[in-house]
């Protein structure tokens, strides 16, 4: 069920913003970026969509990400149950990876 949006300015966030990013887990190996996009674009404007693949084998890893232009759509989407390519999948707000922690250095006096 798509969200109806009233008139107003588009959300701010720009390139690189993770505010509208949703993690999609439990995908079938047969799920493609196109089929993922087709399902999730029913809820709002999709700015980016990807099914993650292994770097060496290029085999699907069973999860992907959908980024919405409007972060409010992402919040709505994670509250629903989704079925993609005949399988119920998990939709969760994506958590950005933590920044690397610098190792403490011991300084000899």
Tab-separated table of N, CA, C and O in Angstrom:
chain	number	residue	atom	x	y	z
A	1	UNK	N	0.844	-1.174	0.000
A	1	UNK	CA	0.000	0.000	0.000
A	1	UNK	C	0.889	1.237	0.000
A	1	UNK	O	1.622	1.474	0.932
A	2	UNK	N	0.870	2.033	-1.056
A	2	UNK	CA	1.716	3.215	-1.141
A	2	UNK	C	1.293	4.299	-0.162
A	2	UNK	O	0.135	4.404	0.211
A	3	UNK	N	2.253	5.117	0.240
A	3	UNK	CA	1.986	6.260	1.100
A	3	UNK	C	1.600	7.430	0.209
A	3	UNK	O	2.235	7.668	-0.813
A	4	UNK	N	0.574	8.142	0.600
A	4	UNK	CA	0.192	9.345	-0.122
A	4	UNK	C	0.936	10.516	0.507
A	4	UNK	O	0.925	10.699	1.711
A	5	UNK	N	1.614	11.304	-0.329
A	5	UNK	CA	2.372	12.440	0.161
A	5	UNK	C	1.697	13.724	-0.275
A	5	UNK	O	1.275	13.847	-1.419
A	6	UNK	N	1.637	14.658	0.630
A	6	UNK	CA	1.088	15.963	0.301
A	6	UNK	C	2.151	16.820	-0.342
A	6	UNK	O	3.309	16.434	-0.429
A	7	UNK	N	1.783	18.011	-0.783
A	7	UNK	CA	2.772	18.895	-1.389
A	7	UNK	C	3.774	19.337	-0.340
A	7	UNK	O	3.470	19.446	0.840
A	8	UNK	N	4.954	19.595	-0.763
A	8	UNK	CA	5.996	20.049	0.153
A	8	UNK	C	7.350	19.800	-0.460
A	8	UNK	O	7.476	19.095	-1.452
A	9	UNK	N	8.373	20.381	0.139
A	9	UNK	CA	9.709	20.218	-0.413
A	9	UNK	C	10.217	18.800	-0.197
A	9	UNK	O	9.817	18.136	0.750
A	10	UNK	N	11.080	18.323	-1.081
A	10	UNK	CA	11.652	16.997	-0.886
A	10	UNK	C	12.526	16.991	0.353
A	10	UNK	O	13.013	18.029	0.788
A	11	UNK	N	12.718	15.804	0.918
A	11	UNK	CA	13.526	15.719	2.122
A	11	UNK	C	14.970	16.056	1.804
A	11	UNK	O	15.453	15.861	0.702
A	12	UNK	N	15.657	16.605	2.808
A	12	UNK	CA	17.067	16.937	2.650
A	12	UNK	C	17.876	15.756	3.125
A	12	UNK	O	17.491	15.039	3.999
A	13	UNK	N	18.999	15.571	2.576
A	13	UNK	CA	19.842	14.460	2.968
A	13	UNK	C	20.972	14.319	1.976
A	13	UNK	O	22.094	14.117	2.343
A	14	UNK	N	20.670	14.468	0.710
A	14	UNK	CA	21.694	14.453	-0.310
A	14	UNK	C	22.357	13.112	-0.481
A	14	UNK	O	22.025	12.137	0.173
A	15	UNK	N	23.311	13.071	-1.366
A	15	UNK	CA	24.031	11.833	-1.637
A	15	UNK	C	24.805	11.408	-0.411
A	15	UNK	O	25.359	12.224	0.314
A	16	UNK	N	24.815	10.117	-0.151
A	16	UNK	CA	25.561	9.597	0.979
A	16	UNK	C	24.763	9.562	2.260
A	16	UNK	O	25.231	9.079	3.267
A	17	UNK	N	23.550	10.079	2.249
A	17	UNK	CA	22.731	10.069	3.453
A	17	UNK	C	22.111	8.687	3.631
A	17	UNK	O	21.616	8.092	2.695
A	18	UNK	N	22.145	8.187	4.875
A	18	UNK	CA	21.580	6.871	5.169
A	18	UNK	C	20.233	6.981	5.863
A	18	UNK	O	19.689	5.977	6.303
A	19	UNK	N	19.661	8.177	5.956
A	19	UNK	CA	18.424	8.356	6.709
A	19	UNK	C	17.252	7.579	6.141
A	19	UNK	O	16.399	7.156	6.875
A	20	UNK	N	17.213	7.376	4.844
A	20	UNK	CA	16.107	6.649	4.241
A	20	UNK	C	16.475	5.235	3.838
A	20	UNK	O	15.776	4.603	3.058
A	21	UNK	N	17.564	4.714	4.390
A	21	UNK	CA	18.082	3.404	3.975
A	21	UNK	C	17.475	2.286	4.806
A	21	UNK	O	17.418	2.357	6.027
A	22	UNK	N	17.044	1.227	4.115
A	22	UNK	CA	16.409	0.076	4.750
A	22	UNK	C	17.203	-1.178	4.402
A	22	UNK	O	17.525	-1.412	3.226
A	23	UNK	N	17.516	-1.981	5.416
A	23	UNK	CA	18.157	-3.277	5.222
A	23	UNK	C	17.058	-4.287	4.928
A	23	UNK	O	16.052	-4.331	5.631
A	24	UNK	N	17.255	-5.103	3.896
A	24	UNK	CA	16.294	-6.150	3.546
A	24	UNK	C	17.014	-7.485	3.669
A	24	UNK	O	17.954	-7.763	2.915
A	25	UNK	N	16.596	-8.308	4.628
A	25	UNK	CA	17.247	-9.592	4.874
A	25	UNK	C	16.354	-10.770	4.535
A	25	UNK	O	15.132	-10.646	4.488
A	26	UNK	N	16.983	-11.911	4.297
A	26	UNK	CA	16.238	-13.132	4.006
A	26	UNK	C	15.808	-13.271	2.561
A	26	UNK	O	14.842	-13.968	2.258
A	27	UNK	N	16.548	-12.641	1.650
A	27	UNK	CA	16.193	-12.719	0.235
A	27	UNK	C	16.541	-14.088	-0.346
A	27	UNK	O	17.511	-14.728	0.072
A	28	UNK	N	15.760	-14.501	-1.319
A	28	UNK	CA	16.065	-15.720	-2.061
A	28	UNK	C	17.280	-15.483	-2.955
A	28	UNK	O	17.550	-14.343	-3.356
A	29	UNK	N	17.973	-16.541	-3.316
A	29	UNK	CA	19.105	-16.417	-4.244
A	29	UNK	C	18.647	-15.904	-5.599
A	29	UNK	O	19.413	-15.280	-6.328
A	30	UNK	N	17.383	-16.156	-5.942
A	30	UNK	CA	16.846	-15.739	-7.237
A	30	UNK	C	16.420	-14.268	-7.267
A	30	UNK	O	16.138	-13.724	-8.335
A	31	UNK	N	16.374	-13.627	-6.110
A	31	UNK	CA	15.935	-12.233	-6.065
A	31	UNK	C	16.984	-11.343	-6.725
A	31	UNK	O	18.170	-11.450	-6.447
A	32	UNK	N	16.510	-10.461	-7.584
A	32	UNK	CA	17.391	-9.530	-8.292
A	32	UNK	C	17.158	-8.114	-7.768
A	32	UNK	O	16.155	-7.831	-7.102
A	33	UNK	N	18.073	-7.229	-8.116
A	33	UNK	CA	17.900	-5.819	-7.770
A	33	UNK	C	16.601	-5.297	-8.385
A	33	UNK	O	15.870	-4.535	-7.757
A	34	UNK	N	16.289	-5.762	-9.584
A	34	UNK	CA	15.081	-5.299	-10.264
A	34	UNK	C	13.813	-5.737	-9.533
A	34	UNK	O	12.873	-4.954	-9.369
A	35	UNK	N	13.765	-7.003	-9.073
A	35	UNK	CA	12.564	-7.463	-8.375
A	35	UNK	C	12.441	-6.818	-7.000
A	35	UNK	O	11.337	-6.532	-6.529
A	36	UNK	N	13.574	-6.566	-6.354
A	36	UNK	CA	13.565	-5.862	-5.068
A	36	UNK	C	13.033	-4.440	-5.263
A	36	UNK	O	12.165	-3.974	-4.524
A	37	UNK	N	13.539	-3.772	-6.282
A	37	UNK	CA	13.100	-2.408	-6.595
A	37	UNK	C	11.609	-2.385	-6.926
A	37	UNK	O	10.878	-1.512	-6.461
A	38	UNK	N	11.153	-3.350	-7.706
A	38	UNK	CA	9.743	-3.385	-8.105
A	38	UNK	C	8.826	-3.461	-6.885
A	38	UNK	O	7.807	-2.769	-6.821
A	39	UNK	N	9.194	-4.283	-5.902
A	39	UNK	CA	8.360	-4.404	-4.706
A	39	UNK	C	8.396	-3.125	-3.879
A	39	UNK	O	7.350	-2.580	-3.522
A	40	UNK	N	9.576	-2.642	-3.563
A	40	UNK	CA	9.688	-1.531	-2.622
A	40	UNK	C	9.367	-0.171	-3.227
A	40	UNK	O	9.068	0.776	-2.497
A	41	UNK	N	9.364	-0.054	-4.542
A	41	UNK	CA	8.983	1.222	-5.152
A	41	UNK	C	7.481	1.468	-5.054
A	41	UNK	O	7.020	2.577	-5.308
A	42	UNK	N	6.721	0.456	-4.661
A	42	UNK	CA	5.283	0.635	-4.453
A	42	UNK	C	4.988	1.567	-3.277
A	42	UNK	O	3.883	2.085	-3.157
A	43	UNK	N	5.971	1.798	-2.413
A	43	UNK	CA	5.752	2.568	-1.192
A	43	UNK	C	6.249	3.999	-1.275
A	43	UNK	O	5.911	4.812	-0.434
A	44	UNK	N	7.081	4.296	-2.252
A	44	UNK	CA	7.628	5.638	-2.385
A	44	UNK	C	8.763	5.645	-3.392
A	44	UNK	O	9.119	4.611	-3.965
A	45	UNK	N	9.348	6.814	-3.596
A	45	UNK	CA	10.428	6.968	-4.559
A	45	UNK	C	11.707	6.330	-4.031
A	45	UNK	O	12.205	6.711	-2.970
A	46	UNK	N	12.217	5.359	-4.780
A	46	UNK	CA	13.448	4.660	-4.403
A	46	UNK	C	14.626	5.397	-5.032
A	46	UNK	O	14.709	5.531	-6.250
A	47	UNK	N	15.537	5.874	-4.182
A	47	UNK	CA	16.724	6.581	-4.658
A	47	UNK	C	17.832	5.596	-5.038
A	47	UNK	O	18.635	5.876	-5.926
A	48	UNK	N	17.875	4.443	-4.353
A	48	UNK	CA	18.895	3.440	-4.631
A	48	UNK	C	18.389	2.085	-4.168
A	48	UNK	O	17.631	2.000	-3.200
A	49	UNK	N	18.828	1.040	-4.844
A	49	UNK	CA	18.407	-0.314	-4.504
A	49	UNK	C	19.497	-1.267	-4.959
A	49	UNK	O	19.996	-1.144	-6.086
A	50	UNK	N	19.861	-2.219	-4.093
A	50	UNK	CA	20.915	-3.160	-4.454
A	50	UNK	C	20.736	-4.478	-3.710
A	50	UNK	O	20.362	-4.487	-2.541
A	51	UNK	N	20.962	-5.583	-4.415
A	51	UNK	CA	21.061	-6.902	-3.797
A	51	UNK	C	22.555	-7.163	-3.669
A	51	UNK	O	23.298	-7.088	-4.661
A	52	UNK	N	23.017	-7.435	-2.472
A	52	UNK	CA	24.442	-7.613	-2.224
A	52	UNK	C	24.907	-8.969	-2.750
A	52	UNK	O	24.210	-9.968	-2.632
A	53	UNK	N	26.115	-8.963	-3.325
A	53	UNK	CA	26.709	-10.173	-3.895
A	53	UNK	C	28.123	-10.367	-3.360
A	53	UNK	O	28.795	-9.404	-3.013
A	54	UNK	N	28.543	-11.620	-3.327
A	54	UNK	CA	29.896	-11.955	-2.899
A	54	UNK	C	30.890	-11.360	-3.896
A	54	UNK	O	30.680	-11.438	-5.106
A	55	UNK	N	31.960	-10.788	-3.389
A	55	UNK	CA	32.939	-10.132	-4.266
A	55	UNK	C	33.665	-11.109	-5.181
A	55	UNK	O	34.032	-10.753	-6.292
A	56	UNK	N	33.897	-12.319	-4.709
A	56	UNK	CA	34.642	-13.292	-5.514
A	56	UNK	C	33.753	-14.116	-6.432
A	56	UNK	O	34.041	-14.282	-7.616
A	57	UNK	N	32.674	-14.659	-5.883
A	57	UNK	CA	31.823	-15.568	-6.660
A	57	UNK	C	30.650	-14.865	-7.339
A	57	UNK	O	30.016	-15.441	-8.209
A	58	UNK	N	30.344	-13.664	-6.896
A	58	UNK	CA	29.200	-12.881	-7.391
A	58	UNK	C	27.860	-13.535	-7.060
A	58	UNK	O	26.829	-13.158	-7.612
A	59	UNK	N	27.879	-14.513	-6.162
A	59	UNK	CA	26.645	-15.161	-5.722
A	59	UNK	C	25.889	-14.219	-4.778
A	59	UNK	O	26.510	-13.487	-3.992
A	60	UNK	N	24.561	-14.193	-4.843
A	60	UNK	CA	23.781	-13.344	-3.930
A	60	UNK	C	24.061	-13.732	-2.478
A	60	UNK	O	24.213	-14.907	-2.152
A	61	UNK	N	24.115	-12.727	-1.601
A	61	UNK	CA	24.405	-12.965	-0.190
A	61	UNK	C	23.142	-13.062	0.665
A	61	UNK	O	23.229	-13.255	1.868
A	62	UNK	N	21.965	-12.892	0.069
A	62	UNK	CA	20.721	-13.061	0.815
A	62	UNK	C	20.202	-11.798	1.482
A	62	UNK	O	19.270	-11.855	2.276
A	63	UNK	N	20.811	-10.658	1.160
A	63	UNK	CA	20.310	-9.401	1.705
A	63	UNK	C	20.592	-8.275	0.722
A	63	UNK	O	21.344	-8.434	-0.238
A	64	UNK	N	19.949	-7.155	0.975
A	64	UNK	CA	20.140	-5.990	0.127
A	64	UNK	C	19.739	-4.729	0.869
A	64	UNK	O	19.413	-4.768	2.068
A	65	UNK	N	19.762	-3.624	0.158
A	65	UNK	CA	19.403	-2.334	0.737
A	65	UNK	C	18.513	-1.574	-0.233
A	65	UNK	O	18.715	-1.632	-1.449
A	66	UNK	N	17.551	-0.863	0.324
A	66	UNK	CA	16.691	0.034	-0.441
A	66	UNK	C	16.785	1.389	0.246
A	66	UNK	O	16.634	1.481	1.471
A	67	UNK	N	17.072	2.427	-0.528
A	67	UNK	CA	17.143	3.774	0.026
A	67	UNK	C	16.027	4.603	-0.588
A	67	UNK	O	15.908	4.685	-1.817
A	68	UNK	N	15.220	5.192	0.270
A	68	UNK	CA	14.112	6.038	-0.171
A	68	UNK	C	14.531	7.506	-0.172
A	68	UNK	O	15.323	7.937	0.667
A	69	UNK	N	13.968	8.258	-1.100
A	69	UNK	CA	14.212	9.692	-1.163
A	69	UNK	C	13.675	10.378	0.094
A	69	UNK	O	14.248	11.359	0.565
A	70	UNK	N	12.604	9.844	0.651
A	70	UNK	CA	11.979	10.413	1.854
A	70	UNK	C	12.165	9.431	3.022
A	70	UNK	O	11.617	8.328	3.000
A	71	UNK	N	12.927	9.827	4.053
A	71	UNK	CA	13.151	8.941	5.199
A	71	UNK	C	11.868	8.496	5.902
A	71	UNK	O	11.835	7.436	6.516
A	72	UNK	N	10.793	9.271	5.796
A	72	UNK	CA	9.522	8.893	6.422
A	72	UNK	C	8.965	7.616	5.783
A	72	UNK	O	8.328	6.809	6.450
A	73	UNK	N	9.214	7.446	4.495
A	73	UNK	CA	8.764	6.240	3.810
A	73	UNK	C	9.508	5.034	4.375
A	73	UNK	O	8.913	3.982	4.631
A	74	UNK	N	10.797	5.186	4.613
A	74	UNK	CA	11.594	4.095	5.176
A	74	UNK	C	11.038	3.683	6.538
A	74	UNK	O	10.914	2.488	6.829
A	75	UNK	N	10.671	4.644	7.366
A	75	UNK	CA	10.107	4.341	8.682
A	75	UNK	C	8.795	3.571	8.538
A	75	UNK	O	8.524	2.646	9.304
A	76	UNK	N	8.003	3.936	7.559
A	76	UNK	CA	6.737	3.249	7.324
A	76	UNK	C	6.974	1.822	6.827
A	76	UNK	O	6.361	0.871	7.299
A	77	UNK	N	7.890	1.672	5.878
A	77	UNK	CA	8.166	0.380	5.253
A	77	UNK	C	8.619	-0.655	6.286
A	77	UNK	O	8.213	-1.815	6.216
A	78	UNK	N	9.429	-0.257	7.244
A	78	UNK	CA	9.927	-1.223	8.230
A	78	UNK	C	8.835	-1.678	9.196
A	78	UNK	O	9.017	-2.667	9.898
A	79	UNK	N	7.718	-0.994	9.204
A	79	UNK	CA	6.618	-1.389	10.092
A	79	UNK	C	5.716	-2.453	9.453
A	79	UNK	O	4.808	-2.955	10.105
A	80	UNK	N	5.982	-2.794	8.198
A	80	UNK	CA	5.144	-3.731	7.458
A	80	UNK	C	5.828	-5.081	7.268
A	80	UNK	O	7.046	-5.191	7.390
A	81	UNK	N	5.031	-6.085	6.921
A	81	UNK	CA	5.556	-7.396	6.527
A	81	UNK	C	5.647	-7.385	5.001
A	81	UNK	O	4.723	-6.952	4.320
A	82	UNK	N	6.782	-7.856	4.474
A	82	UNK	CA	6.999	-7.834	3.025
A	82	UNK	C	7.257	-9.225	2.482
A	82	UNK	O	7.945	-10.027	3.118
A	83	UNK	N	6.731	-9.466	1.290
A	83	UNK	CA	6.983	-10.710	0.576
A	83	UNK	C	7.581	-10.349	-0.781
A	83	UNK	O	6.959	-9.646	-1.573
A	84	UNK	N	8.809	-10.810	-1.006
A	84	UNK	CA	9.511	-10.536	-2.265
A	84	UNK	C	9.791	-11.872	-2.943
A	84	UNK	O	10.374	-12.769	-2.326
A	85	UNK	N	9.371	-12.009	-4.161
A	85	UNK	CA	9.562	-13.247	-4.932
A	85	UNK	C	9.029	-14.471	-4.186
A	85	UNK	O	9.639	-15.535	-4.194
A	86	UNK	N	7.897	-14.296	-3.492
A	86	UNK	CA	7.246	-15.410	-2.814
A	86	UNK	C	7.795	-15.749	-1.441
A	86	UNK	O	7.389	-16.738	-0.839
A	87	UNK	N	8.711	-14.943	-0.917
A	87	UNK	CA	9.292	-15.221	0.395
A	87	UNK	C	9.143	-13.996	1.294
A	87	UNK	O	9.386	-12.870	0.872
A	88	UNK	N	8.741	-14.242	2.553
A	88	UNK	CA	8.655	-13.159	3.521
A	88	UNK	C	10.083	-12.755	3.893
A	88	UNK	O	10.925	-13.612	4.190
A	89	UNK	N	10.366	-11.462	3.825
A	89	UNK	CA	11.700	-10.941	4.117
A	89	UNK	C	11.631	-9.960	5.282
A	89	UNK	O	10.556	-9.465	5.633
A	90	UNK	N	12.782	-9.679	5.857
A	90	UNK	CA	12.881	-8.728	6.968
A	90	UNK	C	13.235	-7.355	6.411
A	90	UNK	O	14.133	-7.237	5.578
A	91	UNK	N	12.576	-6.327	6.917
A	91	UNK	CA	12.913	-4.950	6.570
A	91	UNK	C	13.211	-4.216	7.874
A	91	UNK	O	12.370	-4.157	8.763
A	92	UNK	N	14.429	-3.690	7.976
A	92	UNK	CA	14.858	-2.980	9.179
A	92	UNK	C	15.567	-1.694	8.771
A	92	UNK	O	16.192	-1.647	7.705
A	93	UNK	N	15.489	-0.685	9.635
A	93	UNK	CA	16.237	0.542	9.374
A	93	UNK	C	17.716	0.179	9.329
A	93	UNK	O	18.226	-0.502	10.220
A	94	UNK	N	18.398	0.601	8.268
A	94	UNK	CA	19.824	0.294	8.128
A	94	UNK	C	20.629	1.101	9.140
A	94	UNK	O	20.360	2.276	9.372
A	95	UNK	N	21.594	0.442	9.734
A	95	UNK	CA	22.483	1.089	10.700
A	95	UNK	C	23.825	1.287	10.010
A	95	UNK	O	24.432	0.317	9.553
A	96	UNK	N	24.305	2.545	9.935
A	96	UNK	CA	25.591	2.782	9.275
A	96	UNK	C	26.706	2.046	10.010
A	96	UNK	O	26.651	1.904	11.233
A	97	UNK	N	27.710	1.582	9.270
A	97	UNK	CA	28.816	0.906	9.941
A	97	UNK	C	29.527	1.878	10.875
A	97	UNK	O	29.614	3.072	10.594
A	98	UNK	N	30.006	1.342	11.989
A	98	UNK	CA	30.708	2.183	12.965
A	98	UNK	C	32.036	2.644	12.373
A	98	UNK	O	32.673	1.927	11.599
A	99	UNK	N	32.439	3.834	12.757
A	99	UNK	CA	33.732	4.348	12.316
A	99	UNK	C	34.825	3.510	12.964
A	99	UNK	O	34.687	3.071	14.110
A	100	UNK	N	35.917	3.255	12.239
A	100	UNK	CA	36.986	2.449	12.837
A	100	UNK	C	37.551	3.129	14.082
A	100	UNK	O	37.703	4.339	14.127
A	101	UNK	N	37.822	2.327	15.074
A	101	UNK	CA	38.363	2.843	16.325
A	101	UNK	C	39.873	2.833	16.234
A	101	UNK	O	40.472	1.820	15.864
A	102	UNK	N	40.471	3.970	16.545
A	102	UNK	CA	41.937	4.036	16.515
A	102	UNK	C	42.482	3.255	17.692
A	102	UNK	O	41.962	3.314	18.799
A	103	UNK	N	43.548	2.523	17.419
A	103	UNK	CA	44.182	1.763	18.493
A	103	UNK	C	44.924	2.728	19.390
A	103	UNK	O	45.558	3.672	18.939
A	104	UNK	N	44.798	2.468	20.677
A	104	UNK	CA	45.529	3.292	21.649
A	104	UNK	C	47.010	2.956	21.517
A	104	UNK	O	47.399	1.811	21.423
A	105	UNK	N	47.811	3.984	21.496
A	105	UNK	CA	49.263	3.771	21.369
A	105	UNK	C	49.919	4.082	22.710
A	105	UNK	O	49.628	5.094	23.330
A	106	UNK	N	50.767	3.190	23.103
A	106	UNK	CA	51.523	3.413	24.326
A	106	UNK	C	52.809	4.134	23.963
A	106	UNK	O	53.527	3.730	23.059
A	107	UNK	N	53.018	5.217	24.642
A	107	UNK	CA	54.212	6.003	24.371
A	107	UNK	C	55.196	5.769	25.494
A	107	UNK	O	54.873	5.975	26.673
A	108	UNK	N	56.379	5.338	25.146
A	108	UNK	CA	57.415	5.117	26.175
A	108	UNK	C	57.943	6.461	26.625
A	108	UNK	O	58.220	7.339	25.832
A	109	UNK	N	58.078	6.604	27.941
A	109	UNK	CA	58.547	7.886	28.488
A	109	UNK	C	60.037	7.950	28.541
A	109	UNK	O	60.766	7.057	28.552
